[in-house]
Coordinates of C-alpha atoms in Angstrom, one line a residue:
Chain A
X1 CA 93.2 104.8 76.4
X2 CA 92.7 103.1 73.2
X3 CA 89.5 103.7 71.5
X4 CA 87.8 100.0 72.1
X5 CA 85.9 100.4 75.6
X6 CA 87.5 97.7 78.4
X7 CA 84.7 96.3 80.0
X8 CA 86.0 97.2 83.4
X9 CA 86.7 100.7 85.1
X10 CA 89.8 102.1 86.2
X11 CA 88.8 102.1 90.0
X12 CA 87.4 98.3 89.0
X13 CA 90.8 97.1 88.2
X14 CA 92.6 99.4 90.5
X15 CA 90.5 97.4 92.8
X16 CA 91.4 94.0 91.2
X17 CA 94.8 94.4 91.1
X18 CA 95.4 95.5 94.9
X19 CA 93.0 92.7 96.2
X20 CA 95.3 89.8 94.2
X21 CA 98.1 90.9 96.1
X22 CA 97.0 89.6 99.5
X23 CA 97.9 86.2 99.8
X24 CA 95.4 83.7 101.8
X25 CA 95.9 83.1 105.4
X26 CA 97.6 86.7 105.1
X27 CA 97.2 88.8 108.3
X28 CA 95.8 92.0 106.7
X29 CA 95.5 95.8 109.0
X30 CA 92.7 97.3 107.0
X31 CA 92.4 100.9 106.3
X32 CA 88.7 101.9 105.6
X33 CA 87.7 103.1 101.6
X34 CA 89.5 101.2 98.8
X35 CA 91.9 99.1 100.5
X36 CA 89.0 97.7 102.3
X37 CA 87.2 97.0 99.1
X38 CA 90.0 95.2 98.1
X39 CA 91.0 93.4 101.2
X40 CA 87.0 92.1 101.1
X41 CA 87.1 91.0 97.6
X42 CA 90.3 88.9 98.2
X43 CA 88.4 87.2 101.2
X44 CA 85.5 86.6 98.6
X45 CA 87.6 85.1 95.7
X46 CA 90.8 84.1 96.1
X47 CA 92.1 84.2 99.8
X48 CA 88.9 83.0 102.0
X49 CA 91.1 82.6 105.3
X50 CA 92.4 86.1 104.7
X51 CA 92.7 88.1 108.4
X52 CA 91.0 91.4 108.5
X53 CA 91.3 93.5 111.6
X54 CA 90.4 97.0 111.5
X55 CA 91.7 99.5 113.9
X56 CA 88.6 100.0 115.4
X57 CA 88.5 96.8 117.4
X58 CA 87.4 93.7 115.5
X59 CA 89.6 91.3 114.5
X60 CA 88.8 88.8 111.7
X61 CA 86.1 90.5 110.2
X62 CA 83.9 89.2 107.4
X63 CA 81.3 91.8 106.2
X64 CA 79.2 90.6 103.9
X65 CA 78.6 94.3 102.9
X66 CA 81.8 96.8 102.8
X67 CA 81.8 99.1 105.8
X68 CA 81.3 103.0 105.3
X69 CA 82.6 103.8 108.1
X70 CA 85.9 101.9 110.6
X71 CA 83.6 101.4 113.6
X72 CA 80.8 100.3 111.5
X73 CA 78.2 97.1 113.4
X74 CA 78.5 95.1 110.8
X75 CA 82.8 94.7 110.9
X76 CA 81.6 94.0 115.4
X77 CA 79.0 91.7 114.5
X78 CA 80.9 89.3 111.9
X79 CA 84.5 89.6 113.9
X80 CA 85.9 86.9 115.9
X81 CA 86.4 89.0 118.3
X82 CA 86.1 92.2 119.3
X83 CA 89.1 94.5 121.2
X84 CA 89.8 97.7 123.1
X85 CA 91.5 100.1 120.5
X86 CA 94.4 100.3 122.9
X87 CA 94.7 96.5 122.3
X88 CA 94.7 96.6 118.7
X89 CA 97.5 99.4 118.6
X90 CA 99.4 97.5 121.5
X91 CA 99.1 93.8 121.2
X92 CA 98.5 92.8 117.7
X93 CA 100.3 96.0 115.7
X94 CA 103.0 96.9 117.4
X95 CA 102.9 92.8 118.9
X96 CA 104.5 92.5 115.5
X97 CA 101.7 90.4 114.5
X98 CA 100.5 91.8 111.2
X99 CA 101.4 91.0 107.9
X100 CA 100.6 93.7 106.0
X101 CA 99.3 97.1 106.2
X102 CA 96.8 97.9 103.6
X103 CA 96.3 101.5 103.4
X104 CA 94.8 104.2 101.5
X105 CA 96.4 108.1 100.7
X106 CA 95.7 111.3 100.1
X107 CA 99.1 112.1 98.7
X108 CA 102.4 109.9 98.5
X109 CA 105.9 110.7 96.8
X110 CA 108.2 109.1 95.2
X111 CA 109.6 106.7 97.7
X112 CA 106.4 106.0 99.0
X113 CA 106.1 108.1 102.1
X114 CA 102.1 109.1 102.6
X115 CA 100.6 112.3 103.2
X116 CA 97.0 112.5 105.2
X117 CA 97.6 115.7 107.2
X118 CA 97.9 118.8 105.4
X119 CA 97.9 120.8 102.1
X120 CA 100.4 123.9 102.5
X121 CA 101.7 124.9 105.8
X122 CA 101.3 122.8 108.7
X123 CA 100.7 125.8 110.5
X124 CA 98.6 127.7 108.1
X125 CA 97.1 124.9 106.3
X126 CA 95.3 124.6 102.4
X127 CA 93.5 122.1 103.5
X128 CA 93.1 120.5 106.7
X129 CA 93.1 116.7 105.5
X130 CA 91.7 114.3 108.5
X131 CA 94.8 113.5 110.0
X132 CA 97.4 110.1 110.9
X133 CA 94.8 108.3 112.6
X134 CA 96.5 104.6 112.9
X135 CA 98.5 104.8 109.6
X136 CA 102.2 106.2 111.1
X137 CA 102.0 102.7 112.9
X138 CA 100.6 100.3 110.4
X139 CA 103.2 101.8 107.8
X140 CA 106.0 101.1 110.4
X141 CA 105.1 98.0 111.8
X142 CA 103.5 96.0 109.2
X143 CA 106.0 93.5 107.7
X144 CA 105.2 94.8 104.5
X145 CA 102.5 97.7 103.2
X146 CA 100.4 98.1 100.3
X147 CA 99.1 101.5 99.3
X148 CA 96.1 101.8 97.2
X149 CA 95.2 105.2 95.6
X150 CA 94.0 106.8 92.3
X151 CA 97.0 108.4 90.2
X152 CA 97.1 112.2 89.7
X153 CA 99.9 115.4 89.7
X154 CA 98.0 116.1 93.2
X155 CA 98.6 113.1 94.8
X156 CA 101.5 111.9 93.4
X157 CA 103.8 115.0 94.0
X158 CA 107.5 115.4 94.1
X159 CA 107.8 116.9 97.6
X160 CA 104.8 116.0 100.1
X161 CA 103.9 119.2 102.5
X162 CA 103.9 116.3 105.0
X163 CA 104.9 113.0 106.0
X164 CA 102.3 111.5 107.9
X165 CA 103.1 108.2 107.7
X166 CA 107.0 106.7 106.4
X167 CA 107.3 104.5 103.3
X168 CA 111.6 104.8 102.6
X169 CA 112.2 108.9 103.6
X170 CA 114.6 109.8 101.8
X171 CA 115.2 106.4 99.9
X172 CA 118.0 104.1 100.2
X173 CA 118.1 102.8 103.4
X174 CA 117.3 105.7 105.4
X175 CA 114.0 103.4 106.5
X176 CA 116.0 100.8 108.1
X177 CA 118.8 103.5 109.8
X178 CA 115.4 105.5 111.1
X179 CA 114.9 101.9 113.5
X180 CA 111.6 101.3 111.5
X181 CA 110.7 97.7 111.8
X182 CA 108.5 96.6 108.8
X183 CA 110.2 96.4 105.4
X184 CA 107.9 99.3 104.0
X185 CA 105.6 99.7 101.0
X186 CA 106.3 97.0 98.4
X187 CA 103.7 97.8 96.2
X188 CA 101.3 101.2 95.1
X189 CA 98.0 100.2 93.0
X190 CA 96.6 103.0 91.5
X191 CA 93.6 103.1 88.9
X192 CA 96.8 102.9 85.9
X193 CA 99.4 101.1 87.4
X194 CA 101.5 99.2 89.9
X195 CA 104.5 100.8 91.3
X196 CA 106.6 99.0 93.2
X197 CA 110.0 100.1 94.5
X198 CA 113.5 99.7 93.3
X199 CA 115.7 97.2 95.2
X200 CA 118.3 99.6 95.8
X201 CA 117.1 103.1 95.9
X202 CA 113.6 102.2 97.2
X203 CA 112.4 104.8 94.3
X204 CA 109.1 103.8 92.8
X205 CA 109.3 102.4 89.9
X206 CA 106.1 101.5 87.4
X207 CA 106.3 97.8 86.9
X208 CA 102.7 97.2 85.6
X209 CA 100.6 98.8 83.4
X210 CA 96.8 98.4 83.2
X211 CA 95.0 97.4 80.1
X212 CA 94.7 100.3 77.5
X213 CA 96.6 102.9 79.7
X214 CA 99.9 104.4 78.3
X215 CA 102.7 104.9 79.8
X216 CA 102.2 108.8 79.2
X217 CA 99.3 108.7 80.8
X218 CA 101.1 107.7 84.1
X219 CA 103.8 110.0 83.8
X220 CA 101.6 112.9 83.1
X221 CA 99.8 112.2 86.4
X222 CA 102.9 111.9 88.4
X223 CA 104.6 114.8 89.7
X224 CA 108.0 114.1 89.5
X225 CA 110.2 112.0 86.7
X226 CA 108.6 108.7 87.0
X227 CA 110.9 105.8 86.5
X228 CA 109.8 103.5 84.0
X229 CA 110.9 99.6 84.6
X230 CA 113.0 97.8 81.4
X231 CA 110.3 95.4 82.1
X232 CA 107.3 96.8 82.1
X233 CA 104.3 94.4 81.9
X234 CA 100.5 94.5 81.6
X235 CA 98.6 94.0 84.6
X236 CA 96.1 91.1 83.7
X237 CA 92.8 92.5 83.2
X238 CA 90.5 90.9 86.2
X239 CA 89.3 87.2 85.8
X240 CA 85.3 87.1 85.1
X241 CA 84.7 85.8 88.6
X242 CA 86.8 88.5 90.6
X243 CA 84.9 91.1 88.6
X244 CA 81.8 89.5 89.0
X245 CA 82.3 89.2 93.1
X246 CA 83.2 92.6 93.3
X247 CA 80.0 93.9 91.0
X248 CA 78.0 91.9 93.6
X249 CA 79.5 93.2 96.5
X250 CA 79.3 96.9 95.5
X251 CA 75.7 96.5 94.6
X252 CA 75.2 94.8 98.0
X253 CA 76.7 97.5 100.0
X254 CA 74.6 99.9 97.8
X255 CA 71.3 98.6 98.7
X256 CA 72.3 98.2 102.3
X257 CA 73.9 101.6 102.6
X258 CA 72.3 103.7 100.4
X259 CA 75.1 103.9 98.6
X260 CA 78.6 103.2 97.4
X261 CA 81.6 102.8 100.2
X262 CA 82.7 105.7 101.2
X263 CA 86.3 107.4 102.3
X264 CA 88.1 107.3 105.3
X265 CA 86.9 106.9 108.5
Chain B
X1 CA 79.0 105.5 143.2
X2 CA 77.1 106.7 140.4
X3 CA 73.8 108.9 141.0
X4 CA 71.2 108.3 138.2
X5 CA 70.7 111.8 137.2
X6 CA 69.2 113.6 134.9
X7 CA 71.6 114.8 132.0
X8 CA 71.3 118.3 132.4
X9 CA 72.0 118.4 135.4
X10 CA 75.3 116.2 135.4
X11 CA 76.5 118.0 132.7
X12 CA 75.5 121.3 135.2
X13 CA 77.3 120.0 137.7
X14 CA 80.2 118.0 136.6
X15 CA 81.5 120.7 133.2
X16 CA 83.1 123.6 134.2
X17 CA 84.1 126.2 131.4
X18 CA 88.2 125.7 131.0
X19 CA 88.0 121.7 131.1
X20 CA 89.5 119.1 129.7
X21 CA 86.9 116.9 128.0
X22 CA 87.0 113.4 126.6
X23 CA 83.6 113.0 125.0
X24 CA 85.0 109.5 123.3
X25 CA 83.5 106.9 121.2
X26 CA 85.0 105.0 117.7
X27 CA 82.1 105.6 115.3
X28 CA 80.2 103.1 117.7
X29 CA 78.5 104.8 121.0
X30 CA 79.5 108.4 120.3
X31 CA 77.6 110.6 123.3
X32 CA 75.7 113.1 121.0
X33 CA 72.7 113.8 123.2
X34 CA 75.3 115.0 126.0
X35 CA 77.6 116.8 123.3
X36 CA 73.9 118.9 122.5
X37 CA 74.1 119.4 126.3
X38 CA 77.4 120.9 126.2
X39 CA 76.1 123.6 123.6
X40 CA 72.5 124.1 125.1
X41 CA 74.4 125.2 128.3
X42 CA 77.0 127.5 126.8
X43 CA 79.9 125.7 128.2
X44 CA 83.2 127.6 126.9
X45 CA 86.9 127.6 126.6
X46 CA 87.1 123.9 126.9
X47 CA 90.1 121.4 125.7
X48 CA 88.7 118.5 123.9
X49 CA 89.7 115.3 123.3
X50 CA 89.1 112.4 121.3
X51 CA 90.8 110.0 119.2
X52 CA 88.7 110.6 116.0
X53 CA 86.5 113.7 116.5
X54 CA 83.0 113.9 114.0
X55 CA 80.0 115.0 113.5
X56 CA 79.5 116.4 117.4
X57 CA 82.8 118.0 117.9
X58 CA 82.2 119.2 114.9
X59 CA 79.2 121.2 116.5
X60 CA 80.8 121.6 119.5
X61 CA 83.4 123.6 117.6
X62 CA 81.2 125.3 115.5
X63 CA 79.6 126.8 118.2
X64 CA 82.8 128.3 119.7
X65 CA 82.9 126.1 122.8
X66 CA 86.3 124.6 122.7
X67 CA 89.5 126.3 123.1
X68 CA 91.5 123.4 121.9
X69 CA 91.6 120.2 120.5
X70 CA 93.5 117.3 121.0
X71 CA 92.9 114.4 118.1
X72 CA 94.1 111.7 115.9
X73 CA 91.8 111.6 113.4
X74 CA 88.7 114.1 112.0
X75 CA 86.8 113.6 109.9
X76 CA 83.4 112.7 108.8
X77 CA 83.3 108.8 108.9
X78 CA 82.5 107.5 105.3
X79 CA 81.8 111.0 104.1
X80 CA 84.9 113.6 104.1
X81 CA 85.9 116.8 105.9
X82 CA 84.8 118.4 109.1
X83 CA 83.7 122.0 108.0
X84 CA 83.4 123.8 111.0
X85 CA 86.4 121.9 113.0
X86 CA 87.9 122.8 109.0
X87 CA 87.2 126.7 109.4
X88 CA 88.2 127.0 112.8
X89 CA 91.5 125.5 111.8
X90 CA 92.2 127.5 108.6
X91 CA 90.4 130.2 109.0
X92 CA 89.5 131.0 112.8
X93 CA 85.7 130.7 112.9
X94 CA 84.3 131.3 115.1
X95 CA 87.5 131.8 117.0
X96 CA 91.0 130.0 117.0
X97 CA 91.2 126.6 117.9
X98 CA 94.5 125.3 119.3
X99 CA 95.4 121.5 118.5
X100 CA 97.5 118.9 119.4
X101 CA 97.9 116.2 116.8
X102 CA 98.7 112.7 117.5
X103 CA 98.2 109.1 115.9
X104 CA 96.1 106.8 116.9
X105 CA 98.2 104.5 119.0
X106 CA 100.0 107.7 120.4
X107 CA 96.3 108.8 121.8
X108 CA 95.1 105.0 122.8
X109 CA 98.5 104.8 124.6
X110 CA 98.1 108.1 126.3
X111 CA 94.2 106.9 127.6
X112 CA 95.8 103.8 129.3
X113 CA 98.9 105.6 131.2
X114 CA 95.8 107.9 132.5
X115 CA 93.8 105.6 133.8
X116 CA 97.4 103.6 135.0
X117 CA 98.2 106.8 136.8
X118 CA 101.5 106.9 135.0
X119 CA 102.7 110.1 134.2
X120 CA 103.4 109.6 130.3
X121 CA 102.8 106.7 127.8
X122 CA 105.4 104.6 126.2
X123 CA 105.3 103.1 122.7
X124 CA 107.0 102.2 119.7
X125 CA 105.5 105.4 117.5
X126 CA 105.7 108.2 115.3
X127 CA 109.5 107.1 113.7
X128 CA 109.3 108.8 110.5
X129 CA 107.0 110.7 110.9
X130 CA 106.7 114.8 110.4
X131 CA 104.2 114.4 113.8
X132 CA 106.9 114.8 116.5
X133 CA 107.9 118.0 114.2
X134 CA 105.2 120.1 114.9
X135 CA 103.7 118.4 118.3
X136 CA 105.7 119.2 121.4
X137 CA 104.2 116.8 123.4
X138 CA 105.8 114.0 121.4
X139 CA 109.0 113.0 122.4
X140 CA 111.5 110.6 122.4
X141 CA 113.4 108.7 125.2
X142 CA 116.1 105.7 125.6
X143 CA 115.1 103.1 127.2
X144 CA 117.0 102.2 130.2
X145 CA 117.5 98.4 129.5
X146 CA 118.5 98.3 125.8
X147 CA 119.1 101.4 125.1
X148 CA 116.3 101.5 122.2
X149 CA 114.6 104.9 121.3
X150 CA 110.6 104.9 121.9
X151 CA 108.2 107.6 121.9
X152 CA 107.1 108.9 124.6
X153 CA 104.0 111.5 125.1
X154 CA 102.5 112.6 128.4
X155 CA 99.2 110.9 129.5
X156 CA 95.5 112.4 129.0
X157 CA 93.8 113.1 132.2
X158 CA 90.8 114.7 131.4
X159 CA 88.5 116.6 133.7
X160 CA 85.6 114.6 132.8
X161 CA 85.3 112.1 129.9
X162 CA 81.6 111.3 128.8
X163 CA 80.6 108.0 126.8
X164 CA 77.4 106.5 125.7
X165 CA 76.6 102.5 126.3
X166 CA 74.6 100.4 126.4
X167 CA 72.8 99.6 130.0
X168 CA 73.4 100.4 133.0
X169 CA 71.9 98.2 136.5
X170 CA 70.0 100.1 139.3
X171 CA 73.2 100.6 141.2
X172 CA 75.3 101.8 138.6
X173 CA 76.7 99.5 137.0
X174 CA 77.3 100.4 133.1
X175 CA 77.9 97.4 130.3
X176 CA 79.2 97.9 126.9
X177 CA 79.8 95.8 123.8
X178 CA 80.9 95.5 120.5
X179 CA 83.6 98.3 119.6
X180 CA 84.4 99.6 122.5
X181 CA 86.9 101.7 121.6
X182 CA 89.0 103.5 124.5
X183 CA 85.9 104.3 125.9
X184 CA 87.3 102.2 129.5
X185 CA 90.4 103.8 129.7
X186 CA 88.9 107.4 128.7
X187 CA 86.6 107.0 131.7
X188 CA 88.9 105.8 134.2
X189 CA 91.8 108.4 133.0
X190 CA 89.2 110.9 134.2
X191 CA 89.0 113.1 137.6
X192 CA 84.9 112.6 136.7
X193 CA 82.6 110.9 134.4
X194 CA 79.5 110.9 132.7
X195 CA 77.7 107.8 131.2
X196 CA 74.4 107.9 128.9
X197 CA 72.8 104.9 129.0
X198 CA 70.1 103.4 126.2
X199 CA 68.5 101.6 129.4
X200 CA 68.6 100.9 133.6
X201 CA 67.9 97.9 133.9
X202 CA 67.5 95.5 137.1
X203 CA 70.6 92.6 136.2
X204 CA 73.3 93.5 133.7
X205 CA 73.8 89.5 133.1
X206 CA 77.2 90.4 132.0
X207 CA 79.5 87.5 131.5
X208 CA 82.8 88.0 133.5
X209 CA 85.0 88.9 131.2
X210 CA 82.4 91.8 129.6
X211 CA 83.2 95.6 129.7
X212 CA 81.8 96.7 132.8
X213 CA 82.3 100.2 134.7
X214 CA 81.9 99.4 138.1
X215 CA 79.5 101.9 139.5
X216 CA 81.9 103.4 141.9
X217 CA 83.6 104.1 139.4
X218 CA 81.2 106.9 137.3
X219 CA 80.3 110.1 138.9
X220 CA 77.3 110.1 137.0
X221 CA 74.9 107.8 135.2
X222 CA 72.1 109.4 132.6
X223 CA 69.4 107.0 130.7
X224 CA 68.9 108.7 127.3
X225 CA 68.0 106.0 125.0
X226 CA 69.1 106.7 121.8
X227 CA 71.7 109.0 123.3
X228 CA 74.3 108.4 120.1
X229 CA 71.8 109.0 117.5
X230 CA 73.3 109.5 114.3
X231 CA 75.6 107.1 115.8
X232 CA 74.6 103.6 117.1
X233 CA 74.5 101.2 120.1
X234 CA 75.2 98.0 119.1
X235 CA 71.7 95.7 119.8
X236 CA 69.5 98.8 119.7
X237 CA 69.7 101.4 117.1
X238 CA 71.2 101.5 114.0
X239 CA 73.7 103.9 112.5
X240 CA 72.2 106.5 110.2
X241 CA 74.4 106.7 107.0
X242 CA 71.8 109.2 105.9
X243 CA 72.0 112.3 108.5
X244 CA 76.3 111.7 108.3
X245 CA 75.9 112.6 104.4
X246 CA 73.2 115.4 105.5
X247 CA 75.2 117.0 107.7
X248 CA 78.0 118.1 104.9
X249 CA 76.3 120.6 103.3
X250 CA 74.3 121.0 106.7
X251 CA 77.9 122.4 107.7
X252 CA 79.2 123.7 104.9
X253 CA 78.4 127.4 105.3
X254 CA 78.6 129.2 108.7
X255 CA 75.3 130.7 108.3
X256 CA 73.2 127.4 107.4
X257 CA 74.9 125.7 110.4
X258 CA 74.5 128.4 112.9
X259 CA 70.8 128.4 111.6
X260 CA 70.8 124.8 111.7
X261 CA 72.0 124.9 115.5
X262 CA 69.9 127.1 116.9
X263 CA 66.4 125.5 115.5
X264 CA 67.7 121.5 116.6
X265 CA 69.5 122.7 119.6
X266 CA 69.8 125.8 121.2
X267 CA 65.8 126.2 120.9
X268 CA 65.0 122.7 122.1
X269 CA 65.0 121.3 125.7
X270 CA 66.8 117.6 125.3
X271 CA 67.7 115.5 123.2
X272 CA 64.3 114.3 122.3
X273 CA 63.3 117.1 121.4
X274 CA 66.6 117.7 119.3
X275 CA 65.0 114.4 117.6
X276 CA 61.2 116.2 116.9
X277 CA 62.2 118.9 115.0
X278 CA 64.7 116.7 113.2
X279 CA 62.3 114.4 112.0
X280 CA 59.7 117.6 110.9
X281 CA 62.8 119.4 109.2
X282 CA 64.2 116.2 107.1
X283 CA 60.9 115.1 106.9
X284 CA 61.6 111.4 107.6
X285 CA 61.5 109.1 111.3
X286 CA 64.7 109.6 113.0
X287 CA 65.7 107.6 115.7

């Protein structure tokens, strides 16, 4: 960091960054915790006719406060309609009729593959993480898939215990010789950087720095050699307005919930 | 046709120690008051299953009912881990737990080939994923007409599946809405069934194309109103964020949950009464 104070956090432009990413009219699979935070603030700023459906059944959703949970009344009460989970998985996933997969992570490597099962041994497990739930689906059948996580040597590591959900296996084409239908992750947002993936290898690759982070920041909290694009820019710090709508949001979901948006669910 | 019965005594008649058990519900309409049922009468040895298992599988494990578990997701919705389903996975407390892991659609699929009476379900799932590693009971086949590789994973046919909704009529009738979840295939995958209801009512006034169980098809039909509490039915409680964040350190150590257990539910009658001491021990109205 450089010693003047941004007036933004990390997780604020983490958030920022994903959310400008989803283009309006954009047919969006939601995963609950930060990429719903950022799907949400998109629909509030700059892509109102954004699509949200959430795996638990409701499909163009428009909370006016951030869900804590997947199945939560308000995502029911403000959808346009509300499905059979066996419909959503059926029909509009694996219908081929989503646009992206926006999803969150507890670990992912370096050509994007995503970890939410286990630390250590499957069989004799670390830690017991919560599990695939819809993600090995939305990762393959999205057209394309954004992952949104904070950057650290624990959940960026060099060899995931588990894949849970594919982003390019072994890199290269392997995705596309594996039958997977969606192109894969284009784009990681973390709270320093966007990594996106090289054209040929499909090895992540950071593009974009935040504001005040250095690049040895994001290598030291990546566990493997971290490729470093020739043109490496500086993610825009967030606009005024996109800040400001997410401030409001947050504090909305905070009086309504009790408190901030929680994890997975 | 379903009786109107009291829930202990559908939960007497229709568990058996050994069975497969669907208690299901997507954060919406999750069947606590019969999950407390399930531990007040000792049931043990049971296979549970449910897409995303929380806070009551979470006592239902805890309190060394279940033999196994079959599952998608568990966790505890907008708060973290599952301790006790956590311990009995990594450390065997109270005893081992068996599990079968699938995804979502893997699970949602293998509802509807129950309830279609088909012996597996079908889908395009799992490629790339570690999953069919380490779960037998996903496989892969070619399909016979373009020669394609899809999973394939055999169907869930539990014993008895339990849900909570909304309202039920006088003959049996039950209606749901909002997120229903799998909550219609779970019951009609099932050899039996158990519904909660939040009320009996005398006309459902269901609009044609609402989610209605026919009563024929429910073995059993239980008013508890405010049977998902800390979960919610959608026009008549809300959820309670609060007791979801309480129950972490709540479950946290093996002695304050066993403790916890037996004051709210081995030493109460029902689920009301679950809800008294509740309210006197956090000291705030529940329900």
């Amino acid at each position: 960091m450089t010693d003047r104070q941004p007036d933004f956090t990390a997780t604020e432009i983490m958030t920022v960054a994903a959310s400008r990413l989803l283009r309006d009219g954009t047919v969006c699979f939601v995963g609950i915790g930060l990429p719903s935070t950022a799907a949400n603030l998109a629909r509030l700023t700059h892509a109102p006719d954004v699509v949200l459906i959430y795996e638990s059944g409701p499909i163009g959703a428009k909370p006016t406060v951030l869900p804590l949970s997947i199945g939560d009344g308000e995502l029911a009460e403000t959808a346009d309609t509300v499905v059979g989970t066996p419909e959503i998985f059926r029909y509009w996933l694996q219908g081929g009729r989503i646009d992206v997969g926006f999803l969150g992570a507890a670990q992912v490597d370096r050509f994007a593959n995503i970890n939410t099962t286990v630390i250590g041994p499957y069989d004799k497990p670390k830690v017991r993480l919560p599990g695939a739930g819809g993600a090995p689906e939305i990762a393959a059948q999205a057209r394309e898939v954004f992952i949104v996580l904070k950057q650290s040597p624990k959940s960026f590591v060099d060899k995931l215990p588990f894949i849970t959900s594919a982003g390019y296996l072994d890199g290269g084409d392997a995705r596309q010789k594996a039958g997977i239908p969606g192109a894969g992750p284009t784009a990681v947002i973390t709270d320093l950087g966007i990594l996106t993936p090289d054209p040929v290898t499909r090895e992540l690759t950071l593009t974009s720095i935040h504001p005040g982070v250095t690049v040895e920041q994001v290598t030291a909290a990546t566990g493997w050699d971290l490729k470093i694009s020739p043109d490496l820019r500086t993610t825009p710090a967030p606009e005024p307005d996109a800040l400001a709508a997410l401030r409001d949001l947050q504090d909305r979901t905070a009086r309504a919930h009790g408190q901030a948006a929680g994890g997975e669910g | 046709m379903a009786s109107i019965t009291p829930l202990r005594d559908a939960v007497a008649g229709l568990i058996r120690d050994g069975d497969t058990v669907a208690l299901e519900g997507f954060t919406h309409l999750i069947p606590h008051a019969a999950g407390h049922e399930i531990i007040r009468q000792g049931k043990t040895d049971l296979t549970l299953v449910r897409m995303t298992p929380d806070l009551i599988y979470d006592q239902i494990i805890g309190m060394g009912c279940a033999a196994k578990l079959i599952f998608s997701w568990g966790g505890n919705p907008g708060v973290g881990s599952l301790h006790r389903f956590r311990d009995a996975v990594e450390q065997g407390w109270p005893h081992p737990l068996a599990y079968e892991e699938h995804s979502h659609a893997g699970l949602a699929n293998a509802y509807v080939a129950g309830a279609s009476n088909l012996p597996f379900a079908l889908l395009r799932g799992y490629t790339g994923s570690d999953l069919p590693k380490v779960n037998p009971n996903i496989r892969f086949i070619e399909c016979p007409f373009t020669g394609e590789t899809l999973a394939a994973i055999p169907s869930i046919r539990p014993d008895v599946t339990v849900i909570h909704a909304q309202k039920a009529d006088r003959r049996g009738n039950v209606l749901l809405w909002g997120i229903i979840g799998v909550q219609k295939e779970a019951v009609l995958a099932a050899k039996r069934s158990i519904v909660t209801v939040e009320e009996v009512v005398d006309s459902l006034d269901a609009p044609p194309n609402a989610c209605v169980l026919p009563g024929w098809a429910v073995s059993a039909l239980c008013p508890v109103p405010g049977g998902a509490y800390p979960s919610y039915a959608q026009g008549y409680s809300a959820r309670d964020n609060r007791f979801y964040k309480e129950w972490d350190p709540i479950a946290r150590s093996r002695e304050g949950f066993a403790a916890w257990m037996k004051r709210h539910v081995l030493d109460t009658d029902d689920f009301d009464g679950f809800k008294r001491v509740l309210a006197e021990t956090a000291g705030r109205e529940i329900g």
